[in-house]
Coordinates of C-alpha atoms in Angstrom, one line a residue:
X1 CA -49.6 122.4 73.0
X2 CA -50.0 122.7 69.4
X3 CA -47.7 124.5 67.2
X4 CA -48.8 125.5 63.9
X5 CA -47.0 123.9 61.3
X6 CA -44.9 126.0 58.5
X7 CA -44.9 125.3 54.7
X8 CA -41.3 124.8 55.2
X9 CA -42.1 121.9 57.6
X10 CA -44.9 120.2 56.0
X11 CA -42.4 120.1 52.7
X12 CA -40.0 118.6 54.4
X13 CA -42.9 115.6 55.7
X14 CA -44.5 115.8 52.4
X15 CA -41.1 115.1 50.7
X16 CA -40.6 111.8 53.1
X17 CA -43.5 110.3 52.0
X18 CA -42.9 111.0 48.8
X19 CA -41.2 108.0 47.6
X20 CA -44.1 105.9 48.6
X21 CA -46.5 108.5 46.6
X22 CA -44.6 108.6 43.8
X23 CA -44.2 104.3 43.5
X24 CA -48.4 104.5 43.9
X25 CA -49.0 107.3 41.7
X26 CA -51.2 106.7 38.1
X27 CA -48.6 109.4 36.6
X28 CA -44.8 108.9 37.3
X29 CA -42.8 112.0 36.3
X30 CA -43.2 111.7 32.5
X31 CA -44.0 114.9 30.6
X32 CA -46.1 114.8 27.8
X33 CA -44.1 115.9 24.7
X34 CA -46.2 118.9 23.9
X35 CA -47.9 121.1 25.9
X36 CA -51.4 120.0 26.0
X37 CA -54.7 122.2 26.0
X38 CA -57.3 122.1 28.0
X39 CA -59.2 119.6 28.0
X40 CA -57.6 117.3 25.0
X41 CA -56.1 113.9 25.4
X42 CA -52.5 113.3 25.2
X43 CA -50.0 109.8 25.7
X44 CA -51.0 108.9 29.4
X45 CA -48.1 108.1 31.9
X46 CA -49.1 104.7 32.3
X47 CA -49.6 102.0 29.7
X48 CA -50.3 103.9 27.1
X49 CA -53.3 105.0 27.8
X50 CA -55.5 108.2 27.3
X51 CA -57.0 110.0 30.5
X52 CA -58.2 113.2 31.1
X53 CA -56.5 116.0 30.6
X54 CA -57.7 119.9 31.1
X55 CA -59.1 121.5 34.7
X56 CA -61.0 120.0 37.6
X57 CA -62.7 122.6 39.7
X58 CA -62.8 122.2 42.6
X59 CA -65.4 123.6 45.4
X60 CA -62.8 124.0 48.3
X61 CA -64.8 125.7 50.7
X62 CA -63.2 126.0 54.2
X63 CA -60.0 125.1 53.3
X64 CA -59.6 127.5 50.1
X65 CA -55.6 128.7 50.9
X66 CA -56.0 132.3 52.0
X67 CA -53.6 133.7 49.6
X68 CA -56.4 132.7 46.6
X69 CA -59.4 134.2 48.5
X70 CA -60.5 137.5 46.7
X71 CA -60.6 139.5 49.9
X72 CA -59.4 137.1 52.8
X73 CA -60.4 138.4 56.4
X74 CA -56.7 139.6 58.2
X75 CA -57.8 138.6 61.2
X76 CA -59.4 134.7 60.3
X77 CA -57.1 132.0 59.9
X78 CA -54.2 131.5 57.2
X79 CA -54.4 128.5 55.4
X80 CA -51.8 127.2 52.4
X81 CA -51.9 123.7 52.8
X82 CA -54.2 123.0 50.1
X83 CA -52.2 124.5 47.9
X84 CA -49.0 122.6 48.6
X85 CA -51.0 119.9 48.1
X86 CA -52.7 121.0 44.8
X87 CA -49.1 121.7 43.7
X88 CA -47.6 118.4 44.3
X89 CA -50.7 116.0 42.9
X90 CA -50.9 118.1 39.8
X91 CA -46.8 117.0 39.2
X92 CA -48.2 114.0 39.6
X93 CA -50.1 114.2 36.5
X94 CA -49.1 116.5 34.0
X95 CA -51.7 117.7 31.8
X96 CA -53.9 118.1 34.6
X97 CA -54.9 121.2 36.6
X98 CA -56.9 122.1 39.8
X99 CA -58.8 125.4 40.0
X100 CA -60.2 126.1 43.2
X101 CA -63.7 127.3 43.2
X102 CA -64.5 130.6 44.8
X103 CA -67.5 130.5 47.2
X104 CA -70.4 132.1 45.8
X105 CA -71.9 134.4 47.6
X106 CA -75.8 134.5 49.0
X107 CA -77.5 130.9 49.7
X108 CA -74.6 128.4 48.7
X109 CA -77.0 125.6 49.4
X110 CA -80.0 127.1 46.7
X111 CA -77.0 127.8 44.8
X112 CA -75.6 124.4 44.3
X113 CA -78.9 122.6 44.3
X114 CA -79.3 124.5 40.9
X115 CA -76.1 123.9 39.9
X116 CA -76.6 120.3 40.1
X117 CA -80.1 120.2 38.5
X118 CA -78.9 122.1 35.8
X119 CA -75.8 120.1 35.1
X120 CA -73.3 123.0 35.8
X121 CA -71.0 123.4 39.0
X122 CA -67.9 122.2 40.2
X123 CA -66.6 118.9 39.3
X124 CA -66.0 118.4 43.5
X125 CA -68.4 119.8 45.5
X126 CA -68.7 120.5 49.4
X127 CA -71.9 119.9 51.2
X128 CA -72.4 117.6 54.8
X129 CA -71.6 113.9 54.4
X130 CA -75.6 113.1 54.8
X131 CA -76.4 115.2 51.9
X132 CA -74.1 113.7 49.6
X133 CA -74.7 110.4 50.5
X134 CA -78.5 111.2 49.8
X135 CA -77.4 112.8 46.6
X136 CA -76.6 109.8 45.4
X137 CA -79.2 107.9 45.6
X138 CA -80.7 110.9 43.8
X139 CA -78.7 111.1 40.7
X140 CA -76.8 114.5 42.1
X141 CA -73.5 112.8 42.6
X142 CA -71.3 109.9 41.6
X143 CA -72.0 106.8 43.7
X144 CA -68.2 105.9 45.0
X145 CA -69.0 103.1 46.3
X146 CA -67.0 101.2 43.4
X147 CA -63.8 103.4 44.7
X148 CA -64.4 102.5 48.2
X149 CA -63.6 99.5 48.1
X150 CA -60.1 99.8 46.3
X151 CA -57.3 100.8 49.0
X152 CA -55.8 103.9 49.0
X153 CA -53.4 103.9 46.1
X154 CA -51.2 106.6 48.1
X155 CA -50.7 104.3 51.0
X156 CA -49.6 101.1 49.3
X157 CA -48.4 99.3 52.3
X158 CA -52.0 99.4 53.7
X159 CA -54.3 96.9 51.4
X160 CA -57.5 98.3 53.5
X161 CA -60.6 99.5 51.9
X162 CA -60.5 103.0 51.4
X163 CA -63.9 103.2 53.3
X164 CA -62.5 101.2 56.0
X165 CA -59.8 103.9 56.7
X166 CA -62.2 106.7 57.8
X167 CA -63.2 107.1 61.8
X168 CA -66.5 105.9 62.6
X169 CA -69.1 106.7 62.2
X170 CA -68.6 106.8 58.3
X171 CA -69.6 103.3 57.4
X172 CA -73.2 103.7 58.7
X173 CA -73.5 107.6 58.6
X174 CA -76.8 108.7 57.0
X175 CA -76.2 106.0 54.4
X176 CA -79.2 104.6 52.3
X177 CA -77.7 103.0 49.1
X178 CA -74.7 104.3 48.1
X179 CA -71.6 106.2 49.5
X180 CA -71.7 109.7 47.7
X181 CA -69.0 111.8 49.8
X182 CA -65.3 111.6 51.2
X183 CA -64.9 112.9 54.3
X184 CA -62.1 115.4 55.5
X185 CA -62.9 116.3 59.0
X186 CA -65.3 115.8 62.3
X187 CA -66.4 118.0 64.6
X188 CA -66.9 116.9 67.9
X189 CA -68.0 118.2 71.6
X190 CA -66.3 117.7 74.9
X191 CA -65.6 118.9 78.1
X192 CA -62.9 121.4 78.2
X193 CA -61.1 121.2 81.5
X194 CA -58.9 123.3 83.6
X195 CA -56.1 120.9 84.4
X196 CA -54.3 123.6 87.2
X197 CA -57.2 124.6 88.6
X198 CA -58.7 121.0 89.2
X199 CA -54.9 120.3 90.6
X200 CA -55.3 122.6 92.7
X201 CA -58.9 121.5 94.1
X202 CA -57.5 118.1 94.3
X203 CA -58.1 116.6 91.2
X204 CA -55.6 115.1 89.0
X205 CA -57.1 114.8 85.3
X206 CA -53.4 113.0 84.2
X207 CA -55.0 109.9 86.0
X208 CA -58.1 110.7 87.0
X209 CA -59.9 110.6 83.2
X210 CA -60.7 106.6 82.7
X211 CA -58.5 106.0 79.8
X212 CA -60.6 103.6 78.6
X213 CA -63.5 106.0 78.6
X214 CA -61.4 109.3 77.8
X215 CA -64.0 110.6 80.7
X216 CA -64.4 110.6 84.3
X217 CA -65.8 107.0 86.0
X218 CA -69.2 107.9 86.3
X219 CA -71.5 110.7 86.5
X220 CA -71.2 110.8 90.3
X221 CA -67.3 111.0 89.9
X222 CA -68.0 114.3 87.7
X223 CA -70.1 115.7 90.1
X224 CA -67.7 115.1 93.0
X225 CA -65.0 117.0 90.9
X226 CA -67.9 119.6 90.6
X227 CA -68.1 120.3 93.9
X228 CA -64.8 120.4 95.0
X229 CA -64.2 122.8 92.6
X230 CA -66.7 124.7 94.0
X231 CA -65.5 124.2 97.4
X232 CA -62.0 125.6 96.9
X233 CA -63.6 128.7 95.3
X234 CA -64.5 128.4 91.8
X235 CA -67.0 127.7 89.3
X236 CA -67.0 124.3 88.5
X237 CA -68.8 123.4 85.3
X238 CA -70.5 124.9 82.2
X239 CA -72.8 123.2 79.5
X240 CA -72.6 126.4 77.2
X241 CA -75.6 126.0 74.7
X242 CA -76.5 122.8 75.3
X243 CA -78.0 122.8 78.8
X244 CA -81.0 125.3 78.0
X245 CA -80.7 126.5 74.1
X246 CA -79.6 123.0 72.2
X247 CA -80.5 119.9 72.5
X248 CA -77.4 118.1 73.8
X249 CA -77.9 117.1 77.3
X250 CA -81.2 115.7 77.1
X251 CA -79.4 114.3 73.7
X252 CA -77.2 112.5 75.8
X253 CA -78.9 111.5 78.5
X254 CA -81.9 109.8 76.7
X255 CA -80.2 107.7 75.1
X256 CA -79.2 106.0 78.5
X257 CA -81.9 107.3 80.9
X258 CA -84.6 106.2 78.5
X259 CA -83.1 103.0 77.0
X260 CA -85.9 100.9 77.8
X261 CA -88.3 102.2 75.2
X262 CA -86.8 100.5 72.8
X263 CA -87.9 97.0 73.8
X264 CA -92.1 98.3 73.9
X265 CA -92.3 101.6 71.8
X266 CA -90.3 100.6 68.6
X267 CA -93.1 99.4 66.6
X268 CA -93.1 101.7 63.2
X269 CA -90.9 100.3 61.2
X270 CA -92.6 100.6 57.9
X271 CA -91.3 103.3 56.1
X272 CA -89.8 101.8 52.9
X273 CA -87.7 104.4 51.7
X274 CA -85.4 104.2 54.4
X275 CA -83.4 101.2 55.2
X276 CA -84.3 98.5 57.7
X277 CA -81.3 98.8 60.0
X278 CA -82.1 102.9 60.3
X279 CA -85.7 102.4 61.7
X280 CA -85.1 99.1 64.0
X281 CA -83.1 99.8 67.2
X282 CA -84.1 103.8 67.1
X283 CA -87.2 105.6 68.5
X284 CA -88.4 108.0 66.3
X285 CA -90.1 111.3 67.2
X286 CA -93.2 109.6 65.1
X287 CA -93.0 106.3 67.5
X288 CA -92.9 108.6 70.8
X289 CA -96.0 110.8 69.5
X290 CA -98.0 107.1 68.6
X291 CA -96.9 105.9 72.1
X292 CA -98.6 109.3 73.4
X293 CA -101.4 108.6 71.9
X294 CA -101.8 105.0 71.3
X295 CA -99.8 103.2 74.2
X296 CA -100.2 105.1 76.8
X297 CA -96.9 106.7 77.3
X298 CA -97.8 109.9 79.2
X299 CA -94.0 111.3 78.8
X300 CA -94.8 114.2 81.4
X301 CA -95.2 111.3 84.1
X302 CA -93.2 108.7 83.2
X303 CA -90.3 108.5 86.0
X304 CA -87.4 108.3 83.8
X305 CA -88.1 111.0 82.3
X306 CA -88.4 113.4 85.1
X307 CA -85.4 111.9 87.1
X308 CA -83.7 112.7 83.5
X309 CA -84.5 116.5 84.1
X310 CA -83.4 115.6 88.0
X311 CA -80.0 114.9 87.0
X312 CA -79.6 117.8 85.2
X313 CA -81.1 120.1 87.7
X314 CA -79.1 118.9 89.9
X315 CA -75.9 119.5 87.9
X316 CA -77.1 122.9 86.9
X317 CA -76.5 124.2 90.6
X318 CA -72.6 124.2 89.8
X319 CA -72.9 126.1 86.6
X320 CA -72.4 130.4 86.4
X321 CA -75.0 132.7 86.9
X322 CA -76.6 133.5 84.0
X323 CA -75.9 130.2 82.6
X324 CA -80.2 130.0 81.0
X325 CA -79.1 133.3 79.1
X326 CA -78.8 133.1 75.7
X327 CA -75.1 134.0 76.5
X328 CA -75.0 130.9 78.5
X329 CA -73.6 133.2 80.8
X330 CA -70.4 133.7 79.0
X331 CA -68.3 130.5 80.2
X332 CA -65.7 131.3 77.6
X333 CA -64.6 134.0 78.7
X334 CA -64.8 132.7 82.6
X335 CA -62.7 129.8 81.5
X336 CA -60.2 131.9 79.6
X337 CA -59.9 134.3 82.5
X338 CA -58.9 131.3 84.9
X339 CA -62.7 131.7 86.9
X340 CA -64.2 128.5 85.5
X341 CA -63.3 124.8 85.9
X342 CA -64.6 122.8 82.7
X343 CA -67.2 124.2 80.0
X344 CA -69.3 121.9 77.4
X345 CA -68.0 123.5 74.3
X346 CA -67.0 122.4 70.6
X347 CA -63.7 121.3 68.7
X348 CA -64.2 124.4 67.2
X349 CA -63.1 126.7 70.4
X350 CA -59.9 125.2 70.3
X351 CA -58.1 127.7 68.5
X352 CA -59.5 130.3 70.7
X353 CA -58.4 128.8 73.5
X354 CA -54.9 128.8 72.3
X355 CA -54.3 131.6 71.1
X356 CA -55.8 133.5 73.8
X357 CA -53.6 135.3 75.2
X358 CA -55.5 135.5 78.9
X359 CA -55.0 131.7 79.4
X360 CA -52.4 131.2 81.8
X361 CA -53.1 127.3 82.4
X362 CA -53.1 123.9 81.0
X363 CA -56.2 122.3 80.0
X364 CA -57.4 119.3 78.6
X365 CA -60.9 117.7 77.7
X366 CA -62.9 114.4 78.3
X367 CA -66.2 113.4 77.0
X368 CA -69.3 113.3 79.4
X369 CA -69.1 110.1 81.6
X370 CA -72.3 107.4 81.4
X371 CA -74.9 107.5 84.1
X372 CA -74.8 104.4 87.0
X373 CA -76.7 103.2 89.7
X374 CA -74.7 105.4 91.8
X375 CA -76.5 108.5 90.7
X376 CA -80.0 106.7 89.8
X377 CA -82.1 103.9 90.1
X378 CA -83.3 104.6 86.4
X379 CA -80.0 104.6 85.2
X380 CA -79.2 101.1 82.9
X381 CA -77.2 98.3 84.4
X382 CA -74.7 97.9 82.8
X383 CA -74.5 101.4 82.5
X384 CA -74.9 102.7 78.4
X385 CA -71.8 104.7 77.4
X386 CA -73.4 107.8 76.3
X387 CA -72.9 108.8 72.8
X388 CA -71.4 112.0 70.9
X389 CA -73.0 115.6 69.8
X390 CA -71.0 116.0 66.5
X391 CA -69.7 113.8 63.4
X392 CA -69.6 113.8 60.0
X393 CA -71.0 117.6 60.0
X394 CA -68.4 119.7 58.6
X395 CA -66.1 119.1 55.7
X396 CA -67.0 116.4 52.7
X397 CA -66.4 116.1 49.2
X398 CA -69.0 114.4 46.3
X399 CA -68.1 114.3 43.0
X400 CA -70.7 116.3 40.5
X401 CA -72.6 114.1 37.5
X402 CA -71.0 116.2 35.0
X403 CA -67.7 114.5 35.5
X404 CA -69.0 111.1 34.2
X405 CA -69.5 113.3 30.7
X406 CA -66.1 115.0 31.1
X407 CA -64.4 112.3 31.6
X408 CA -62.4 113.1 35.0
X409 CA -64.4 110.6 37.6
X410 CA -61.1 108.8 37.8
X411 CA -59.2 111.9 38.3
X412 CA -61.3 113.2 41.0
X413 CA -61.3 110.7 43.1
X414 CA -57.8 110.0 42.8
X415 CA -57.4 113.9 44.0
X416 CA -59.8 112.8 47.2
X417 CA -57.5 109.3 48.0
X418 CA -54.8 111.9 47.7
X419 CA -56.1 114.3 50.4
X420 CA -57.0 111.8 52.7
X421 CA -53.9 109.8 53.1
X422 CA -52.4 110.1 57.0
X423 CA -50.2 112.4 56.5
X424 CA -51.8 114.8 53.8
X425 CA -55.5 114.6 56.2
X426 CA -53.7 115.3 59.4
X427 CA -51.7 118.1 57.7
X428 CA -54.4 119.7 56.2
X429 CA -56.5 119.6 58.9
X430 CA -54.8 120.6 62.2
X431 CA -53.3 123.9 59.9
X432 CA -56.1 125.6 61.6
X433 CA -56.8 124.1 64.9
X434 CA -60.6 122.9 65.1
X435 CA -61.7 120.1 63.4
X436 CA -60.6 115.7 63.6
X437 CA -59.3 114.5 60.5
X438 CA -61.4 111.5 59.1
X439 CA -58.5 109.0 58.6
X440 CA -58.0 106.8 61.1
X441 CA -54.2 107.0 61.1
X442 CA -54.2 110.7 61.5
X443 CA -53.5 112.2 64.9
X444 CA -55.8 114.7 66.2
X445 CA -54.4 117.7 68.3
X446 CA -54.4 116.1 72.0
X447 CA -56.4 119.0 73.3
X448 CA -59.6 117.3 71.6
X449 CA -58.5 113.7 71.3
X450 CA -60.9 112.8 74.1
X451 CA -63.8 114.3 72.7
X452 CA -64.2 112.2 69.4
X453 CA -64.8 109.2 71.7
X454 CA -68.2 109.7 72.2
X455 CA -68.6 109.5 68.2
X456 CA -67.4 106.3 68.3
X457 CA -70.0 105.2 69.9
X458 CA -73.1 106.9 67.4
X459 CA -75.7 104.6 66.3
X460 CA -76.3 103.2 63.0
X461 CA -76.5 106.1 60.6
X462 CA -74.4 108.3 62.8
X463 CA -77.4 109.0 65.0
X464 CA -78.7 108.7 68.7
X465 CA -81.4 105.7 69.2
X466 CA -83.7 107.7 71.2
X467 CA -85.7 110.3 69.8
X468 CA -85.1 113.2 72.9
X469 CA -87.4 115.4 74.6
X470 CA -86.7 118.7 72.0
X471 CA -88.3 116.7 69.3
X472 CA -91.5 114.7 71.0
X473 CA -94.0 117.2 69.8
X474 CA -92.2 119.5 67.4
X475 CA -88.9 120.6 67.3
X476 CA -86.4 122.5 68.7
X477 CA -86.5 125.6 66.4
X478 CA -90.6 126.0 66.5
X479 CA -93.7 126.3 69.5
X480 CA -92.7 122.9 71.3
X481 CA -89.4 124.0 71.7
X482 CA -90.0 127.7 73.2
X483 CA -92.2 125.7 75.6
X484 CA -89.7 123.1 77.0
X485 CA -86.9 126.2 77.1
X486 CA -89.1 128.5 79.0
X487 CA -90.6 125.8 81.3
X488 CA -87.2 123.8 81.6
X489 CA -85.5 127.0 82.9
X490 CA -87.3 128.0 85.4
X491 CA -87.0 124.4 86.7
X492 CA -83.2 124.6 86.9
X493 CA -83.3 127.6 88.4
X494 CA -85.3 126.2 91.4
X495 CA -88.4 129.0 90.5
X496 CA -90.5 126.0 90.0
X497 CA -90.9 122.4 91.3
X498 CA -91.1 119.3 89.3
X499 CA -94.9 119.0 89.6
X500 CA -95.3 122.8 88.0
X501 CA -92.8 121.6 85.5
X502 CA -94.1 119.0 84.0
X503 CA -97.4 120.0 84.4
X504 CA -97.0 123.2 82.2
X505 CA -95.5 121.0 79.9
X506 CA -98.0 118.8 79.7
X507 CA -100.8 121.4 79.2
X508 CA -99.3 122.5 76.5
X509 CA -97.9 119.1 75.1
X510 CA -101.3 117.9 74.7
X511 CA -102.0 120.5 72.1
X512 CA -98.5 120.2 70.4
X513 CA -99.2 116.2 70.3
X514 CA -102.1 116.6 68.2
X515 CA -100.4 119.6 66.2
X516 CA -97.2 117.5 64.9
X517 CA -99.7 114.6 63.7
X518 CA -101.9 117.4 61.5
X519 CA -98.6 118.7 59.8
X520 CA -96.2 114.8 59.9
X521 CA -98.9 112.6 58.3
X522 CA -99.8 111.8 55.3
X523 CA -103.6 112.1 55.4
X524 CA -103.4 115.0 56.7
X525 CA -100.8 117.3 55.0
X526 CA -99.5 117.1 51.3
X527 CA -95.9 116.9 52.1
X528 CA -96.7 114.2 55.4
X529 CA -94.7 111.0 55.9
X530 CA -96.5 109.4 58.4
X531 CA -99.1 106.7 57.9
X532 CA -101.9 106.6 60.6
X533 CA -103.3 103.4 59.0
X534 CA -100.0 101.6 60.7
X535 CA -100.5 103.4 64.3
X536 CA -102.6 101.0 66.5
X537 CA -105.1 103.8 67.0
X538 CA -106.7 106.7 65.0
X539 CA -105.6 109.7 67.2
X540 CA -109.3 111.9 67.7
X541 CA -107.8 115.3 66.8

């Protein structure tokens, strides 16, 4: 179980690796002979040189040290590793100083998209790894691809890349042109699992999770451990959000279920402002709506697909009442309250879990096991391990424009190698219990080890290769989605069969189908991407 790490403590690591920081360092501990102001030049600490010298600010975000919040929350977490850090980098390099950036308050992202039109903002800024990547290519950060491929200078016994030190799936994650962000943390999903309840049931997760898979065997081994569970008295399983209200499960399963659209439907590959290797392998929502209408893919028919929804039907019956809710039928608190076996949940209900003081078991996770021919005929042989709901979507750093006219690009980054060394990331990260640190020498807590397998396994551009059923003819969060909730639920719950299913859907997917192409392509909406002169039909809307 983890145990939250004091200052005292991560001193005493920082100060063992400090000989092999201070041997790597641009700045060994010379002092300037005057005091210098902000922002002017002084002797550098090495060769002779001038660098920068004055303030980097710095856009901390969720890992701004709690004692320099303005009005810090007593009851969220307390953080001060940053600022050991910040403290032992900046004695690194005399002459230089990092302020950390208060978050401003209202729409950060409006807010820093201004900031960095206008040439104003924080010299390191925080936004998702996709965004900064795209940045970029757009001239709203510093490309780092230059950086990348130096080693870290704070880990000179390792001569790899710098960009070959993060987990996957940096290298290919939402990348166009240029690398434009360094990642701190992942977030990941997994199965969170009851380890003295399953005992008791007759399950032994200590050797009954494939190691190899960091999941149970098969998808017919999880639902045995479902219903014995179930027989010995408990709930057994819980997808949280993901079952009904996100998109995670069908996520999950179309990638495996739905494989072989690949080989016929991936046909659009002619968008040239995205790379080659991001359109070739993946099915788009754009290639499933031209197979709708052009290749006679009738997705409300096409067997896969509904013994896709079968399977989950099927593994629905073990799950709480009230698990459609938008409560998903509160499996938290069953789990906490020793009533649940295993819930779908987030690295991010790992401090909960912890420090909750109405657990009175041990748990683990395990990532979601790949579909076989034991649980369908559809399934792919070999079976497709399935692939991860998270990634590089919560903590990363790009480096503002502005610090190529100050001066400090060198600086900056050399601030980023510095947080992202094994023991600094790891540190930093597990203060707070949550979130996977990005380097790939860094341990995770072992409570959510297993769930950051699945994003091993992410596609080219950290993404799934099949374009699932929430986005076919819409999206989640609009009409298309409200349809496949409502109609998917009262599937699940056994109100309707299959037929009724699937044909509500389709009545209404017909509309939808014609709906996405008025407002995706280019002849027909101002800000459309799609271009109907490549389809193999002109859709009669």
């Amino acid at each position: 179980m983890f145990t939250r790490i004091t200052r005292r403590d991560f001193l005493r690591l920082a100060a063992l690796a400090g000989v092999a920081v201070t041997a790597a360092a641009c700045a060994p501990a010379v002092a300037p002979t005057t005091e210098p102001k902000a922002g002017e030049p002084t002797e550098a600490t090495t060769g002779g040189e001038v660098g920068f010298q004055g303030e980097i600010l710095f856009g901390v975000a969720g890992y701004m040290p709690t004692s320099e919040q303005q009005n810090p929350d007593p009851d969220a977490p307390q953080r001060e590793v940053m600022n050991v850090l910040r403290a032992e980098w900046e004695d690194l390099h005399p002459g230089v100083t990092i302020a950390f950036m208060q978050q401003p308050t209202g729409d950060y992202f409006a807010w820093l998209d201004t900031q960095l039109i206008g040439g104003t903002g924080p010299d390191i800024y925080q936004i998702w790894l996709s965004s900064l990547n795209s940045n970029a290519d757009k001239g709203k950060a510093v490309p780092l691809d230059a950086f990348l491929e130096m080693p870290n200078k704070y880990t000179p016994e390792d001569p790899t890349p710098w960009k070959e030190t993060f987990l996957p799936p940096y290298l290919t994650f939402a990348k166009v042109n240029h690398w434009g962000g360094i990642p701190i943390d992942l977030v990941a999903t997994g199965v969170y699992a009851n380890k003295t309840m399953m005992k008791e049931a007759g399950i032994d997760l200590d050797t009954e999770i494939d190691p190899n898979l960091s999941s149970p065997a098969n998808w017919e081994v999880m639902l045995e451990w479902c219903r014995k569970v179930q027989d010995a008295g408990y709930i057994a399983m819980s997808a949280g959000p993901g079952i009904i209200n996100q998109w995670w499960i069908t996520g999950v399963l179309s990638d495996q279920m739905l494989n072989n659209w690949l080989q016929e439907y991936d046909v659009l590959n002619y968008h040239t402002d995205v790379m080659k290797q991001l359109q070739e392998g993946f099915i788009s929502q754009e290639e499933v709506v031209h197979a709708y209408h052009c290749m006679e893919l009738d997705v409300f028919n096409a067997p896969e697909v509904r013994e896709m929804f079968r399977i989950i039907k099927e593994w629905a019956a073990y799950m709480p009442t009230g698990f459609a809710n938008p409560d998903f039928g509160a499996p938290m608190d069953l789990f906490l309250n020793n009533e649940l076996a295993m819930v779908w949940d987030g690295t991010w209900s790992l401090r909960t879990i912890l420090r909750d003081d109405r657990r009175q078991f041990e748990f683990t996770s395990f990532w979601l096991p790949p579909v076989t021919k034991e649980t369908s005929e559809y399934a792919p042989d070999p079976p497709i391990l399935p692939m991860g709901v998270g990634g590089y979507g919560s903590t990363s750093y790009g480096l503002n424009p502005t610090t190529l006219r100050r001066g400090c690009v060198d600086e900056c980054v050399d601030w980023l190698m510095y947080l992202t060394t094994p023991v600094n990331n790891e540190t930093l990260v597990n203060e707070v219990p949550g979130l996977i640190p990005s380097n790939k020498k860094a341990r995770a807590l072992p409570e959510v080890t297993n769930m950051f397998v699945g994003e091993t396994r992410l596609a080219l551009g950290g993404n799934h290769p099949i374009s699932g059923p929430y986005s076919w003819f819409g999206w989640q969060e609009d009409k298309w989605g409200d349809v496949l909730r409502r109609e998917e639920t009262l599937y699940f719950l056994g109100e309707q069969d299959a037929d009724t299913f699937f044909a509500h859907l389709k009545t209404e997917g017909d509309v939808l189908a014609k709906d996405v192409i008025r407002n995706a392509a280019l002849q027909y909406a101002d800000d459309g991407r799609w271009d109907l002169t490549q389809w193999a039909c002109q859709p009669a809307l």
